[in-house]
Each structure stands twice: as C-alpha cells, then as structure tokens.
Coordinates of C-alpha atoms in Angstrom, one line a residue:
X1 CA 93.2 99.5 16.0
X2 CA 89.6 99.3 17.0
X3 CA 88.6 102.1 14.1
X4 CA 90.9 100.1 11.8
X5 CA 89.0 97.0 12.6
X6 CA 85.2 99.0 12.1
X7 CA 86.5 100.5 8.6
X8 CA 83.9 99.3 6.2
X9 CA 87.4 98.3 3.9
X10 CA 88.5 96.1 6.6
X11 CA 85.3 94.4 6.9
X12 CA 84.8 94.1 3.4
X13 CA 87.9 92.4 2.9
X14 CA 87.2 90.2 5.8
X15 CA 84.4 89.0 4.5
X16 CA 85.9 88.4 1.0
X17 CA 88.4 86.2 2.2
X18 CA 85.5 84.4 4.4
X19 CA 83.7 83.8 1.3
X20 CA 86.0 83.6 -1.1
X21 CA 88.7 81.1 0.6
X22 CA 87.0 79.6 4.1
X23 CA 83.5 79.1 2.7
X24 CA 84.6 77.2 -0.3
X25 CA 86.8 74.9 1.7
X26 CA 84.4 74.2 4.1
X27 CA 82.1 73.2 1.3
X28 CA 85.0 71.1 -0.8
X29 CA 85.0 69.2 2.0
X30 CA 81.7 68.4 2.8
X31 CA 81.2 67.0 -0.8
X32 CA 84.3 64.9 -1.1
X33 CA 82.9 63.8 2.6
X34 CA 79.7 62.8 0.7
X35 CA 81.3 61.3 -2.7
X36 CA 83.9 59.4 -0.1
X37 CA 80.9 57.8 1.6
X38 CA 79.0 57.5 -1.8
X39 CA 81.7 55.6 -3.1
X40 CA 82.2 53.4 -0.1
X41 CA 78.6 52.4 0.1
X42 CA 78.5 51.7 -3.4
X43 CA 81.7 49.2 -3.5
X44 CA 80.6 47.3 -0.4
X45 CA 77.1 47.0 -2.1
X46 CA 78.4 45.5 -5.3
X47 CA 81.6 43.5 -3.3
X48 CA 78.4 42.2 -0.7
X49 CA 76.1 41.5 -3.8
X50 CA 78.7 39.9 -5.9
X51 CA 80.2 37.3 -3.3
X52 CA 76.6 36.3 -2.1
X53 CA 75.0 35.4 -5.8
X54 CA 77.9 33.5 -6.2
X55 CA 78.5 31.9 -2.6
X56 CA 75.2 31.2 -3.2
X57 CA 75.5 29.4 -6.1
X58 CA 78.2 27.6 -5.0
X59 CA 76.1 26.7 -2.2
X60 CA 73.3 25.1 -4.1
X61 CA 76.0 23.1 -6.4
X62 CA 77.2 21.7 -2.8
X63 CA 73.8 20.6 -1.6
X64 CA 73.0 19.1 -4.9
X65 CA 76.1 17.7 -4.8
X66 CA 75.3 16.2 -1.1
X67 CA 71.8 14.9 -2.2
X68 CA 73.2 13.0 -4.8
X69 CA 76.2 11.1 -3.2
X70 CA 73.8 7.9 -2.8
X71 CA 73.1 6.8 -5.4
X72 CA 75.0 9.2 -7.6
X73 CA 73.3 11.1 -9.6
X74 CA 74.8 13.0 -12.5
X75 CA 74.6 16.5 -12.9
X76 CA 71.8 17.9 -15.8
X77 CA 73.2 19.9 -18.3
X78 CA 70.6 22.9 -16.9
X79 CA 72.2 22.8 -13.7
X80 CA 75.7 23.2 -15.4
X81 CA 74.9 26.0 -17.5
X82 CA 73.8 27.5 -14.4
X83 CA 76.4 26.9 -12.2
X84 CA 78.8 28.0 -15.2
X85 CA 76.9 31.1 -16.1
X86 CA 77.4 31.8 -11.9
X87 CA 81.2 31.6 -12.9
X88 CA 80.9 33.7 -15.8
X89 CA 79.4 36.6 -13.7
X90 CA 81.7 36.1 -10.7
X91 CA 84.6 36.6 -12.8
X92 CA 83.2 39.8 -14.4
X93 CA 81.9 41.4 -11.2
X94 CA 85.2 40.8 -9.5
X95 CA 87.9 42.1 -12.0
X96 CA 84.9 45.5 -11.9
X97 CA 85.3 45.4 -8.5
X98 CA 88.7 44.8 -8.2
X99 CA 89.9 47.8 -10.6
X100 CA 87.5 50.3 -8.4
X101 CA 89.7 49.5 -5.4
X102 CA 92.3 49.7 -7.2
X103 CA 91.0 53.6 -8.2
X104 CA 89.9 54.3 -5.4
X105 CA 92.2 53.1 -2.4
X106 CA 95.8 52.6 -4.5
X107 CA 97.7 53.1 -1.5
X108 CA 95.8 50.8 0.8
X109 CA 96.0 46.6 0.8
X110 CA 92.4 46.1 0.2
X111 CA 93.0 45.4 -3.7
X112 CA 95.6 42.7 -3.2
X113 CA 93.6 41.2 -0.7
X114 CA 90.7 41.4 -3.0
X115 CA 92.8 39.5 -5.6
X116 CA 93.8 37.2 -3.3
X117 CA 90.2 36.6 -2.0
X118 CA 88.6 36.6 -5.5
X119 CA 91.2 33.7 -6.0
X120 CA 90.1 32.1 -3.2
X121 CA 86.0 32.0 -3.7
X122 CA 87.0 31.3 -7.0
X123 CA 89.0 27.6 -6.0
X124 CA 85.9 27.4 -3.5
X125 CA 83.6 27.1 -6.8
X126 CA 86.2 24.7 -8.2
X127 CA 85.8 22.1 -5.2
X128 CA 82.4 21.6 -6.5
X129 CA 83.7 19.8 -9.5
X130 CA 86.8 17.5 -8.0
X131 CA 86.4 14.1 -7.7
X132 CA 85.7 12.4 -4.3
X133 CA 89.5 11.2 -3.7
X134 CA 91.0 14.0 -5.0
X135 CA 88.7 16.3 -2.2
X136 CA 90.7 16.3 0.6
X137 CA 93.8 17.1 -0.8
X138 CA 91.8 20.2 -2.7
X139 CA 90.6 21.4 0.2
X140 CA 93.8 20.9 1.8
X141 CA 95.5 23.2 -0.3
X142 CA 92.7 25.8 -0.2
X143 CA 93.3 25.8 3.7
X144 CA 96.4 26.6 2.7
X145 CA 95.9 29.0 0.4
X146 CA 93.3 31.0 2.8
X147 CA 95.9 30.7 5.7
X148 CA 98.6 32.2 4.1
X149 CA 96.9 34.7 1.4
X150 CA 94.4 36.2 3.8
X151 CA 95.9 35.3 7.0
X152 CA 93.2 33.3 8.8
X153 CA 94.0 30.2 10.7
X154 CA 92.2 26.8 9.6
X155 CA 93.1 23.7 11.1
X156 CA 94.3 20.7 9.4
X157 CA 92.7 19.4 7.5
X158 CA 90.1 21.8 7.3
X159 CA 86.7 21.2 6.8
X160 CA 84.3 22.3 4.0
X161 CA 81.9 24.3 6.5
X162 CA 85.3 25.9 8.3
X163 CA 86.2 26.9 5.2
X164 CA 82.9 28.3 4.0
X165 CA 83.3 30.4 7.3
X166 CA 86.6 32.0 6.6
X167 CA 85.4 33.0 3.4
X168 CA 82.3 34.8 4.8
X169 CA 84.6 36.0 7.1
X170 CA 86.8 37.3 4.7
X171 CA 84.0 38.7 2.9
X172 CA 83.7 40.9 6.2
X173 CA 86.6 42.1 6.6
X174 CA 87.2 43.6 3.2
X175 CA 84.1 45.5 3.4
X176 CA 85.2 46.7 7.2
X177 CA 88.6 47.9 5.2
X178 CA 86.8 49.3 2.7
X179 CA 84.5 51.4 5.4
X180 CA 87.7 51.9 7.3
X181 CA 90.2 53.5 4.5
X182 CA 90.5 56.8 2.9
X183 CA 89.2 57.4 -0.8
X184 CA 91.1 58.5 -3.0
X185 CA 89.3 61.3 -5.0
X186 CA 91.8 62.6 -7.4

C-alpha cells in the first residue's frame, strides 16, 4: 500500500483530481460568496437610497405643509412639480428594485413585503395631499394597512410621527432580510 501510495501515477492522479475537481469548487464558491455579497450590498444601497430621497421629500411636503396651516398658504406650482417629480422617481426606483428581489431571492418573502411596503410609502406621500377632515380617517386606514400588510402594531388612531416610525422601521427590516437571505445566482 505504502509503494502504491508513493507511485508517481498515484500522486499524479491525486493531484489531478485536487486540481481539477477540489480546487475549482473551492474557488466557485468563493466568487458566488463575493457576487452574493455584491449583490446584497448593491440592493440595500439602492432600496436605502430610494426610500430616503423620497421619505425625504415627503418629509419636506409635511413641514411645508405644517408652516402653512395658519394662515393657509397654497402650494406654488414649483413645489408641486417637485414633490411630483419625487413620485415619479419613487415609482420607477421601486418597481427596479422590486423585480431584482424578485431575481434574486424568488423563494424568500422579501419581494411581497417590498410590494406591500412600496404601497405603503407610497399612501404615506398621498397623505400629504388629503384634505384636513378627511386626515384622520387616511391615516386611520394607513395604520391599518401597515398593521396588517407588514405586521407592525400601531395604535389607534395612529399618529403621523408613529407612523413615519414604522415605515423607517420597515425600511430596516427589509434591508436586515435582504442581508439575511440566500441569493439566488442561477
């Protein structure tokens, strides 16, 4: 056995199966390691980058919104085209976003919960543009909508800030899923 084992054969074709099959798995799996992580960081980039410009936006429509109140104010036509070309973008950025989880985690729940969270941020922007009495009941129904879509509990009647927080926090936890699941590379 022990001559068997020093034949230069043996150890030649030992060390053609160690390069030809070991080595190359070894390496296969360090790159889809890397292209797994590559594509992670990438989609939590754009989901981070595209919620904020838009939350932001939103944002700025609410203080404006705020400021005016007494007297009111209307809005300029500037500020519309703004706030409007926000909502132009968000609605891009997410349906992009929203197909690469699809692609890339098709067995996970991230992209339903993305849908349902787009929809979400999406009736956030709308509050901006509801009339004072109608309000509550708006954000009533977004409560709602957050409660049972993306399982968070709000109280009721929820307030504007509490629901600002669950969709940051919302925001979080998809990108936590999305570091958290397996890629799918094929």
């Amino acid at each position: 056995m022990d001559s068997l084992l020093r034949h230069p054969l043996t150890l030649l074709i030992i060390g053609a199966i160690l390069s030809g099959l070991i080595i190359p798995f070894i390496t296969r799996n360090w790159q889809n390691r890397q292209k797994s992580l590559e594509i992670k960081t990438t989609l939590v980039s754009e989901i981070s980058e595209s919620v904020m410009e838009f939350f932001m936006s939103i944002q700025f429509a609410h203080l404006r919104k705020e400021i005016r109140r007494t007297p009111p104010v209307p809005v300029t036509p500037q500020e519309q085209a703004e706030f409007d070309q926000a909502y132009k973008a968000w609605e891009i950025k997410s349906a992009v976003i929203g197909t690469k989880l699809q692609a890339y985690f098709p067995s996970a729940s991230i992209p339903k919960t993305w849908t349902a969270f787009a929809d979400v941020l999406t009736r956030f922007y709308a509050l901006e543009g509801i009339a004072e009495p109608q309000l509550p009941d708006s954000m009533s129904s977004l409560a709602k909508q957050v409660s049972a879509a993306l399982s968070y509990d709000l109280p009721e009647p929820a307030t504007y800030m509490q629901l600002r927080e669950a969709v940051l926090q919302c925001k979080s936890d998809i990108i936590c899923a999305v570091l958290q699941a397996k890629v799918s590379l094929s």
